[in-house]
Coordinates of C-alpha atoms and ligand atoms in Angstrom, one line a residue:
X755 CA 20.7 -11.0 -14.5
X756 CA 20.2 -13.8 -11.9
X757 CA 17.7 -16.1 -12.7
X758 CA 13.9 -15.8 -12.2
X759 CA 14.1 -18.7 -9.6
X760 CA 17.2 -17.1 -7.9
X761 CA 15.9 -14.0 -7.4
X762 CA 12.4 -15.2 -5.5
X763 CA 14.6 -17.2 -3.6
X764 CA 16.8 -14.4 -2.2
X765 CA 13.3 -12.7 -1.9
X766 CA 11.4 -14.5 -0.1
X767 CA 13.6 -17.9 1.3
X768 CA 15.7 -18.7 4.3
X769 CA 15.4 -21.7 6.9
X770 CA 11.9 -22.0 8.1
X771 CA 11.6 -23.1 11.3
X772 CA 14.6 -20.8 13.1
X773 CA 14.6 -18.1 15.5
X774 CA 11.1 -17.7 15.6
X775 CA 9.4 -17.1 18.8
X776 CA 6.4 -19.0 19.3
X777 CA 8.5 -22.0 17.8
X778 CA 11.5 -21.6 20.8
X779 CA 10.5 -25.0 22.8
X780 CA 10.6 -26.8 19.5
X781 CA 14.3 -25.5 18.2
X782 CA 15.6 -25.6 22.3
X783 CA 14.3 -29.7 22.9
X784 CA 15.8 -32.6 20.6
X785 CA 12.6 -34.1 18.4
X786 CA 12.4 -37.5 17.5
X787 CA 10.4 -39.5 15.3
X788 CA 8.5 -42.2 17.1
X789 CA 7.2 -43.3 14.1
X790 CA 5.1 -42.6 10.6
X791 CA 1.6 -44.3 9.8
X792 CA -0.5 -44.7 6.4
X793 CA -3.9 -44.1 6.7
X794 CA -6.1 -44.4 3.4
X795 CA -9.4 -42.9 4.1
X796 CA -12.5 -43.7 1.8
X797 CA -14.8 -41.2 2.8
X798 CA -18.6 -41.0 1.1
X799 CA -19.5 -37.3 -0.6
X800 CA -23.0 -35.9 0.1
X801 CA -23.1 -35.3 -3.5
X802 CA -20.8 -36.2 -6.1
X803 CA -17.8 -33.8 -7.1
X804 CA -17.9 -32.4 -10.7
X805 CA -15.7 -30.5 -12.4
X806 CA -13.1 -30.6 -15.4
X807 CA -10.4 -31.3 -12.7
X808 CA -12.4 -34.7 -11.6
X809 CA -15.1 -35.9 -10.5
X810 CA -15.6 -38.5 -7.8
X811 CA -19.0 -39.2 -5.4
X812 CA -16.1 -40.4 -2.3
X813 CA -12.7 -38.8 -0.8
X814 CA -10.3 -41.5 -1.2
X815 CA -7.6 -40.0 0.6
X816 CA -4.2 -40.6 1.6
X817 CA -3.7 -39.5 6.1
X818 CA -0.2 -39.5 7.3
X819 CA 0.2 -39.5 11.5
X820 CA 3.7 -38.7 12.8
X821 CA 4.2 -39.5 16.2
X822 CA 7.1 -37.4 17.8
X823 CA 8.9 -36.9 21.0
X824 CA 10.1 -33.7 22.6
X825 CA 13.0 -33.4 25.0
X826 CA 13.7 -30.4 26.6
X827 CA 17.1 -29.5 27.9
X828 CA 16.1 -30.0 31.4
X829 CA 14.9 -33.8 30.2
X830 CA 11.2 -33.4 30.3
X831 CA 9.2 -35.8 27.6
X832 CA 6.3 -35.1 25.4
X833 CA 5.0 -37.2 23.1
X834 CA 2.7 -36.3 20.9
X835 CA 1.1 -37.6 17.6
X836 CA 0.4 -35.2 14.4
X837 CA -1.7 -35.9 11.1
X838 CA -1.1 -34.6 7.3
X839 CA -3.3 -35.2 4.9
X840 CA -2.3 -36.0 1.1
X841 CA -4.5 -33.1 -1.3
X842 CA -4.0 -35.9 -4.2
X843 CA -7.2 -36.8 -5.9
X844 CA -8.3 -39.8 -6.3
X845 CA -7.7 -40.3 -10.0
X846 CA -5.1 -38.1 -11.6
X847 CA -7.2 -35.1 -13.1
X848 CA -6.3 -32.0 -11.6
X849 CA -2.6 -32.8 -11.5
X850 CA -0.7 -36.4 -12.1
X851 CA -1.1 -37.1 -8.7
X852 CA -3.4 -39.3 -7.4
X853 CA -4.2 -41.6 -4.2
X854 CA -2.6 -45.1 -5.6
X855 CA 0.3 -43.5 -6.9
X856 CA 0.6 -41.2 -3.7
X857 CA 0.5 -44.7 -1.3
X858 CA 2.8 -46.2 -4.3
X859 CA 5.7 -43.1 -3.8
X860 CA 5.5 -42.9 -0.2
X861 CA 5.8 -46.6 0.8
X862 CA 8.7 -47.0 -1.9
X863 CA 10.3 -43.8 -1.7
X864 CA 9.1 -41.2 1.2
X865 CA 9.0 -43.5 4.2
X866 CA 12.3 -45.1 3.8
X867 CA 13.9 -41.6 2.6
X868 CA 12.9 -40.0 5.9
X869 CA 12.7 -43.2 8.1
X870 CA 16.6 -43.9 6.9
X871 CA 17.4 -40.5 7.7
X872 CA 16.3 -39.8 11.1
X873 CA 13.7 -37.1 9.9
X874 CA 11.4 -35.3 13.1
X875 CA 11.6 -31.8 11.8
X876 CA 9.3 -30.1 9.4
X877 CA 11.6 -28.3 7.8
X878 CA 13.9 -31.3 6.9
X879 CA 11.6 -33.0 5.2
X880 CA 11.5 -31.3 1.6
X881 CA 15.7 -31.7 1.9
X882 CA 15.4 -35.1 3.1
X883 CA 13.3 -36.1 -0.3
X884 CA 14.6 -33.2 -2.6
X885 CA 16.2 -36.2 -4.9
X886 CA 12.2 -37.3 -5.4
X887 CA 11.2 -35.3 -8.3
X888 CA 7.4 -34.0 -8.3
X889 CA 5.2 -36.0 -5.7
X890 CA 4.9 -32.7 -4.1
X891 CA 1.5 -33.5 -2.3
X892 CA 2.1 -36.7 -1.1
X893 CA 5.4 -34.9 0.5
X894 CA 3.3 -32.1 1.9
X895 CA 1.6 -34.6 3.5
X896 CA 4.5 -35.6 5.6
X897 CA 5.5 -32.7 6.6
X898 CA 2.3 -31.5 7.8
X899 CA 2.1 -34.6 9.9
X900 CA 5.6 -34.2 11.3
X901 CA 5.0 -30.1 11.8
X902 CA 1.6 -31.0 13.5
X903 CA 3.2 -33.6 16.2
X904 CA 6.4 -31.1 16.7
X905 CA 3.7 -28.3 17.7
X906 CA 1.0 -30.2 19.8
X907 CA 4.3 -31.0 21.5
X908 CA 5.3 -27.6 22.1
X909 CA 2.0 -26.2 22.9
X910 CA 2.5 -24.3 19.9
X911 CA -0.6 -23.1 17.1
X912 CA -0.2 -24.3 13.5
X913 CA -1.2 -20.7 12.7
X914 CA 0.9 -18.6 15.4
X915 CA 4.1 -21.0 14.0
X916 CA 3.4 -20.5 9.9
X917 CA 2.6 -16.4 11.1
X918 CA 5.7 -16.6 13.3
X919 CA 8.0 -17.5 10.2
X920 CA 6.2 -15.2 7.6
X921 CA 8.2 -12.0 6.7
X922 CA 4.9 -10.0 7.3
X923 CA 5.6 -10.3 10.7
X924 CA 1.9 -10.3 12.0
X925 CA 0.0 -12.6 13.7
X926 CA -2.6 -14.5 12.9
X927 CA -6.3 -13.6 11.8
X928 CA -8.3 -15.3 14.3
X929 CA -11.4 -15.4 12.2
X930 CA -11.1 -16.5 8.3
X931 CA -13.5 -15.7 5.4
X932 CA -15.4 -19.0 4.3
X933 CA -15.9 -20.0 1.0
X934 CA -17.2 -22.7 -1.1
X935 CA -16.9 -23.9 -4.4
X936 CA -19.7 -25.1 -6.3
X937 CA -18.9 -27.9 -9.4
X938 CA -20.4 -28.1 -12.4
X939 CA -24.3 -28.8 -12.0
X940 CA -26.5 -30.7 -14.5
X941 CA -28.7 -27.4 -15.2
X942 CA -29.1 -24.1 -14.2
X943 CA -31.9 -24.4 -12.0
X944 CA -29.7 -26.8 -10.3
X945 CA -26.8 -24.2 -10.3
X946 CA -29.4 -21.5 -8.7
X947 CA -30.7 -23.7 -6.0
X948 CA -26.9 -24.9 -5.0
X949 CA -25.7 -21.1 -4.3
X950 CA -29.3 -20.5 -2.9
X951 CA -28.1 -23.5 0.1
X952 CA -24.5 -22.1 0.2
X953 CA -25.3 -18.5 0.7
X954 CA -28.1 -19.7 3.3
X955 CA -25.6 -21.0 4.9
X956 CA -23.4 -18.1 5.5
X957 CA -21.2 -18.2 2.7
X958 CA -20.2 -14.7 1.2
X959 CA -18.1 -15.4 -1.8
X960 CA -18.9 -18.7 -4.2
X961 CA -16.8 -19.9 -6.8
X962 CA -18.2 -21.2 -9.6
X963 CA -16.7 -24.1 -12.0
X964 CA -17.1 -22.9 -16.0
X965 CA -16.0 -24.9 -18.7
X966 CA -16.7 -23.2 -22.8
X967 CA -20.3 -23.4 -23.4
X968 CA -20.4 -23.4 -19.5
X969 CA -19.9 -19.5 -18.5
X970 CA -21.3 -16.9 -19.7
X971 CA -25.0 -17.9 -18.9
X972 CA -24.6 -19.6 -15.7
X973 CA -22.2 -16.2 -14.4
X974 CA -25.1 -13.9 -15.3
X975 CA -27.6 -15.7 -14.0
X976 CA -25.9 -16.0 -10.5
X977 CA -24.8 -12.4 -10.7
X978 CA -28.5 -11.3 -11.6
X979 CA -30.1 -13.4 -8.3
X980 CA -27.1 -11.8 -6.4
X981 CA -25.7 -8.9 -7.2
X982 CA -23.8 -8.4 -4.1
X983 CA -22.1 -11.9 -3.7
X984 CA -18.2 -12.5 -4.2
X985 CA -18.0 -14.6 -7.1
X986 CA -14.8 -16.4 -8.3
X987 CA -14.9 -18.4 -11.8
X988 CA -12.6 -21.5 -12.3
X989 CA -12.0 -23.4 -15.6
X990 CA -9.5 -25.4 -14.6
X991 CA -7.5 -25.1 -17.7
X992 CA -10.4 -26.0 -19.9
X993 CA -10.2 -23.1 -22.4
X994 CA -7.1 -24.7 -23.9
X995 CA -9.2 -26.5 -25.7
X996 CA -10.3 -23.6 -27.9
X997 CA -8.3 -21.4 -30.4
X998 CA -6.8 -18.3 -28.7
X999 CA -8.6 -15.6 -30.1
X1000 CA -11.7 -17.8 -29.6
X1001 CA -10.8 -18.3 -25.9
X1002 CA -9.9 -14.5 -25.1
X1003 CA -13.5 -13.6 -27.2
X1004 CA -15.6 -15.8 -24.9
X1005 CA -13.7 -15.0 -21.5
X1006 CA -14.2 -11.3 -22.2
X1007 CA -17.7 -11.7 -22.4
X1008 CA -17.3 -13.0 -18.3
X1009 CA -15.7 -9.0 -18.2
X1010 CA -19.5 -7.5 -17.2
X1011 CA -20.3 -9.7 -13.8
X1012 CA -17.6 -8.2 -11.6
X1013 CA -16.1 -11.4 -10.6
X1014 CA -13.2 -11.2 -8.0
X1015 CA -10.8 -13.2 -10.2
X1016 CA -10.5 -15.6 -13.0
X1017 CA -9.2 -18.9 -12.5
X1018 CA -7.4 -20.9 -14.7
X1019 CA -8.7 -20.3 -17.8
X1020 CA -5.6 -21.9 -20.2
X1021 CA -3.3 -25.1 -19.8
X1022 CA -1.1 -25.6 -17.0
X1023 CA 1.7 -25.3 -19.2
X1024 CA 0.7 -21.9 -20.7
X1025 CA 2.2 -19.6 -18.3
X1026 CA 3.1 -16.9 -21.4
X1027 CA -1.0 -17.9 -22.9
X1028 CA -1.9 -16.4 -19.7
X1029 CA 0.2 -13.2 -19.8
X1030 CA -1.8 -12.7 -23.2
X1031 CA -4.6 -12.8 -21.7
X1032 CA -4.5 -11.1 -18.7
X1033 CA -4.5 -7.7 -20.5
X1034 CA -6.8 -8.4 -22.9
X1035 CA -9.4 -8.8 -19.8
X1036 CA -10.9 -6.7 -16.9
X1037 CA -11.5 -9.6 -14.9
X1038 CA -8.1 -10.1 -13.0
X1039 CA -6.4 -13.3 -13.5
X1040 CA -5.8 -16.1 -10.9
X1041 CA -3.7 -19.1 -11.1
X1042 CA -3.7 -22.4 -9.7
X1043 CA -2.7 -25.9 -11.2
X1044 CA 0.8 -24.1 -12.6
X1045 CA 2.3 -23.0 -9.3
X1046 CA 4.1 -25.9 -8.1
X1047 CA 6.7 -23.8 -6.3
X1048 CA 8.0 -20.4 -5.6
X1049 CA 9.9 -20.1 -8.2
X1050 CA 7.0 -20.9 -10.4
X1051 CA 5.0 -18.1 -8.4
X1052 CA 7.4 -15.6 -9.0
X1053 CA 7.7 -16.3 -12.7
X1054 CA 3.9 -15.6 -13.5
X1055 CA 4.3 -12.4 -11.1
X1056 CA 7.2 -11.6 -13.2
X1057 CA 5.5 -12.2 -16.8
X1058 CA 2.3 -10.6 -15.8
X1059 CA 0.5 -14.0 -16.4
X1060 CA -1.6 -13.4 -13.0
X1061 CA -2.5 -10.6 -10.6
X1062 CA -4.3 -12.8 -7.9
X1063 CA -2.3 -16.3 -6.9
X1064 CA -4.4 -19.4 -5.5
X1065 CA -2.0 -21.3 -2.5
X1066 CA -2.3 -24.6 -2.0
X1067 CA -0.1 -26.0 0.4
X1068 CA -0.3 -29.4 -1.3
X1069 CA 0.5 -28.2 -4.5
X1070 CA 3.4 -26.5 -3.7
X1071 CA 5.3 -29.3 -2.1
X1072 CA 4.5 -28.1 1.5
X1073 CA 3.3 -25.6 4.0
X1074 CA 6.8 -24.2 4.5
X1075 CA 6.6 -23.3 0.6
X1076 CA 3.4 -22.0 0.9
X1077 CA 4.8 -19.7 3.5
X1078 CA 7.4 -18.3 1.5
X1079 CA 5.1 -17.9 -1.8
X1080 CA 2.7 -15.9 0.3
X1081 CA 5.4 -13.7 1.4
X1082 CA 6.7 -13.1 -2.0
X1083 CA 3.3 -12.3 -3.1
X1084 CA 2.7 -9.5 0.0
X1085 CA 6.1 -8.0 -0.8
X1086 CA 4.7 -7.5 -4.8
X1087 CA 1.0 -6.5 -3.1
X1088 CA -0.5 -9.6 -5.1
X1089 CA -3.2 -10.6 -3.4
X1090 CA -3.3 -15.0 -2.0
X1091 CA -6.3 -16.9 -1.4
X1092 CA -6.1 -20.7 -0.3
X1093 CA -7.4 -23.1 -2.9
X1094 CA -9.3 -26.5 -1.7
X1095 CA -8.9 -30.1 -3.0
X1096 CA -12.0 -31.4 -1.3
X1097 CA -10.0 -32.5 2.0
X1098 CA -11.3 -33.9 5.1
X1099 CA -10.8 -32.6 8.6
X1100 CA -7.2 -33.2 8.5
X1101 CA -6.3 -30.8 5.7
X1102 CA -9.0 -28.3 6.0
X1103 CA -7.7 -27.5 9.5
X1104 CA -4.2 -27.0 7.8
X1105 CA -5.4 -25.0 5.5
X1106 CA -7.3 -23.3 7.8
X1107 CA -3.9 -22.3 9.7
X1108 CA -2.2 -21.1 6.4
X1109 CA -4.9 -18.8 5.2
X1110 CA -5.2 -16.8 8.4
X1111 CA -1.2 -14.9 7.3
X1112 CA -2.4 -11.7 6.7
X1113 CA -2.0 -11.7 2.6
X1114 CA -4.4 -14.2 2.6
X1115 CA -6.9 -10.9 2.1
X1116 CA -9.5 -12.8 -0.4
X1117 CA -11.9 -15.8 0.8
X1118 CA -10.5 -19.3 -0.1
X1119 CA -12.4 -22.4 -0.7
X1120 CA -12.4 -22.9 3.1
X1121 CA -16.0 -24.3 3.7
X1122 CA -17.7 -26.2 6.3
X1123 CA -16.8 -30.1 6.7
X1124 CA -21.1 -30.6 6.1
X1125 CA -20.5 -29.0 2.6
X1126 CA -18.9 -32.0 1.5
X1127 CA -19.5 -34.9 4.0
X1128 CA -22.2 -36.2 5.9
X1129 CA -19.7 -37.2 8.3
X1130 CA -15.7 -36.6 9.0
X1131 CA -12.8 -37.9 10.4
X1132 CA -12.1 -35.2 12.6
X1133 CA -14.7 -32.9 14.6
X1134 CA -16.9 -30.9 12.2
X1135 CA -15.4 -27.3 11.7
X1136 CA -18.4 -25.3 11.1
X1137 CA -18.8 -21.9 9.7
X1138 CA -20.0 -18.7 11.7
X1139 CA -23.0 -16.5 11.4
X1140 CA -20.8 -13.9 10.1
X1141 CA -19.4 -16.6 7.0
X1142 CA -16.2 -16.8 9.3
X1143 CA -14.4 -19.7 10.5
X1144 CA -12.3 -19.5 13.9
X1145 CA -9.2 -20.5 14.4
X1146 CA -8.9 -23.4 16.8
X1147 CA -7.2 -22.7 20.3
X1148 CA -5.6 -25.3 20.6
X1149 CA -2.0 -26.6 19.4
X1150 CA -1.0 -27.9 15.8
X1151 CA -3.4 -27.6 13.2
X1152 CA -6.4 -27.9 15.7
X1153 CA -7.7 -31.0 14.0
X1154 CA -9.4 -32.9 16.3
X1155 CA -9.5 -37.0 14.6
X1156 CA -12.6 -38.5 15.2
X1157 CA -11.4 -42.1 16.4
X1158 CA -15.0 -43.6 15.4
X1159 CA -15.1 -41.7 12.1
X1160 CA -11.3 -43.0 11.4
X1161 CA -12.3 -46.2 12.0
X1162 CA -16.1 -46.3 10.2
X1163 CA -13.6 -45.2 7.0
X1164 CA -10.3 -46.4 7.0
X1165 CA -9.6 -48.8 4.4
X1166 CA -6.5 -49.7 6.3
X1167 CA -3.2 -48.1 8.2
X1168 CA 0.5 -49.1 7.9
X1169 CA 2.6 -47.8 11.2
X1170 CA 6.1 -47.6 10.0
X1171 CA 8.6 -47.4 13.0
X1172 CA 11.6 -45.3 13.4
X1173 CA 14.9 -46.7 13.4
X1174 CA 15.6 -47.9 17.0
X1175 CA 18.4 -46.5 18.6
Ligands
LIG2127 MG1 -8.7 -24.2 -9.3

């Protein structure tokens, strides 16, 4: 029998990037890199961030801006630039990630990798660096950049580009379900007021951080105020901490509050934990920190450790990967949501792009750039009065970078040049 890895790969993979439509003025022109530039962003929190993956009162985050040039076979020129944004956190708590060490790899490693080899294309960034091991956010970062630039010179959406090279075969929504996540609060009062704001606000499904000793109460108290609201649970792996049976007895308890999924209850390296659990629950099971690829994706489909599967593009090395895990998952009917990491402008309107594919059927932790800041880098993105967010019109990812806001928060920029020719 091939292997587990093998067989999601002849699923689900082949050479993004080729014979899709919308992407035709991109694979007819030559691309090539102007040049790749560093932008760490300290960016203040309205409130601080708590939860057991971190917690952190400003976005120090890591901004990559390609800047590309598009010649079409008649000899026109656009150029145009493109921004990624690095989902690291600031210290290395969700994953071992983290800003530094994300600055660290891609000034050491990641710039002159794709600098040395010529590297314009999306889709030849994750074989340009696939002798990095991990680092997969900090790579992600890249190639949003570099697929950003390609399609603000082609004219081309982020979201009609990812939809165009999705097996699915449909477009994109044009509307996406908001969501926010709420972190771990000092008191439950405090909890009850936060979803009070969020769902004010327009938000229809609210994930809630839990932690043991953390859960039940705070669940059933939400549940009671609203019995109608979407709620997600995340523990970010902090039931590990307990004995199994102890662990299964206390999650079960969750079973009674009809919460869409459960996320992350056990360790990131508990894969077979979780397909203990999963039948030993009502609540369905969702993972998030353990899915680093699509291989990894199709072995928890294939061990029954989750039914629902959170996408992060950033997590799995890419929004090319994220593609091709999303497809795998509509081909087994496993529903995909898109997971946050507390981005600015620059990633939420990436993420924004990947969770309008058409598997992307439950809210995400797509949310409003007020939730977090007071002010962005990029043009708010605001949510509508139906809890939606709309796709932008315009080319790329949409993000529009607030030269000001960059400025007001940039703790500095490093333009690497291309090789000159
Ligand atoms: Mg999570």
């Amino acid at each position: 029998m091939a292997p587990v890895a093998d067989k999601a790969r002849a699923e689900a993979e082949r050479r993004p990037g080729t014979g899709t439509a919308v992407g035709a003025k991109l694979e007819e022109g030559r691309l090539h890199l102007v040049g790749l530039e560093l932008v760490r962003v300290l960016l203040p929190l309205r409130k601080a961030w708590v939860s057991e993956a971190g917690s952190f009162s400003q976005r120090d985050s890591l901004l990559v801006r390609a800047i590309v040039r598009l010649i079409s076979p008649a000899g026109g020129v656009d150029e145009s630039e493109g921004w990624g944004e690095c989902a690291a956190l600031p210290e290395p708590t969700y994953s071992a990630e983290y800003t530094a060490g994300a600055v660290e790899v891609s000034e050491r490693y990641i710039l002159p990798a794709l600098l040395g080899a010529d590297v314009a294309r999306a889709e030849d960034v994750a074989p340009a660096l696939s002798s990095l091991k991990g680092h997969r956010m900090a790579k992600a970062a890249f190639e949003a950049a570099l697929l950003d630039a390609g399609l603000r010179c082609a004219g081309v959406r982020m979201a009609d580009f990812l939809a165009g090279l999705s097996d699915t075969g449909r477009k994109p929504r044009e509307s996406v379900m908001a969501g926010v996540a709420v972190g771990l609060p000092r008191s439950l009062p405090e909890l009850l007021d936060e979803v009070a704001e969020r769902v004010g606000e327009g938000y229809r499904r609210v994930k809630l951080k839990i932690t043991p000793g953390w859960d039940e109460e705070p669940v059933a108290a939400v549940r009671r105020q609203w019995p109608e609201l979407m709620l997600f649970a995340d523990a970010n792996g902090s039931y590990a901490a307990l004995p199994f049976p102890e662990a299964v007895a206390r999650l079960g308890r969750l079973d009674g509050y009809a919460l869409a999924c459960l996320e992350q209850p056990l360790g990131d390296d508990d894969l077979t934990g979780h397909a203990r659990l999963a039948p030993q629950l009502a609540t369905p099971l969702c993972l998030d920190e353990p899915l680093t690829s699509l291989a990894s994706v199709a072995t928890a489909l294939d061990i029954g450790a989750c039914s629902v599967v959170n996408l992060k593009a950033g997590r799995l090395g890419g929004l090319l990967e994220a593609v091709r895990a999303h497809d795998l998952c509509a081909k087994r009917k496993v529903p995909v949501w898109c997971g946050g990491m507390v981005e600015t402008g620059v990633g939420r309107a990436a993420n924004l792009a990947l969770a309008a594919l058409p598997n992307f059927s439950l809210p995400g932790d797509l949310s409003a750039s007020g939730r977090f800041f007071e002010k962005d880098v990029t043009a708010p993105l605001g949510v509508s009065s139906d809890g939606t967010i709309l796709l932008p019109a315009v080319p790329g990812s949409g993000a529009v970078v607030d030269g000001e806001g960059l400025e007001a928060f940039s703790a500095w920029r490093r333009w690497w040049p291309a090789r000159s020719r």
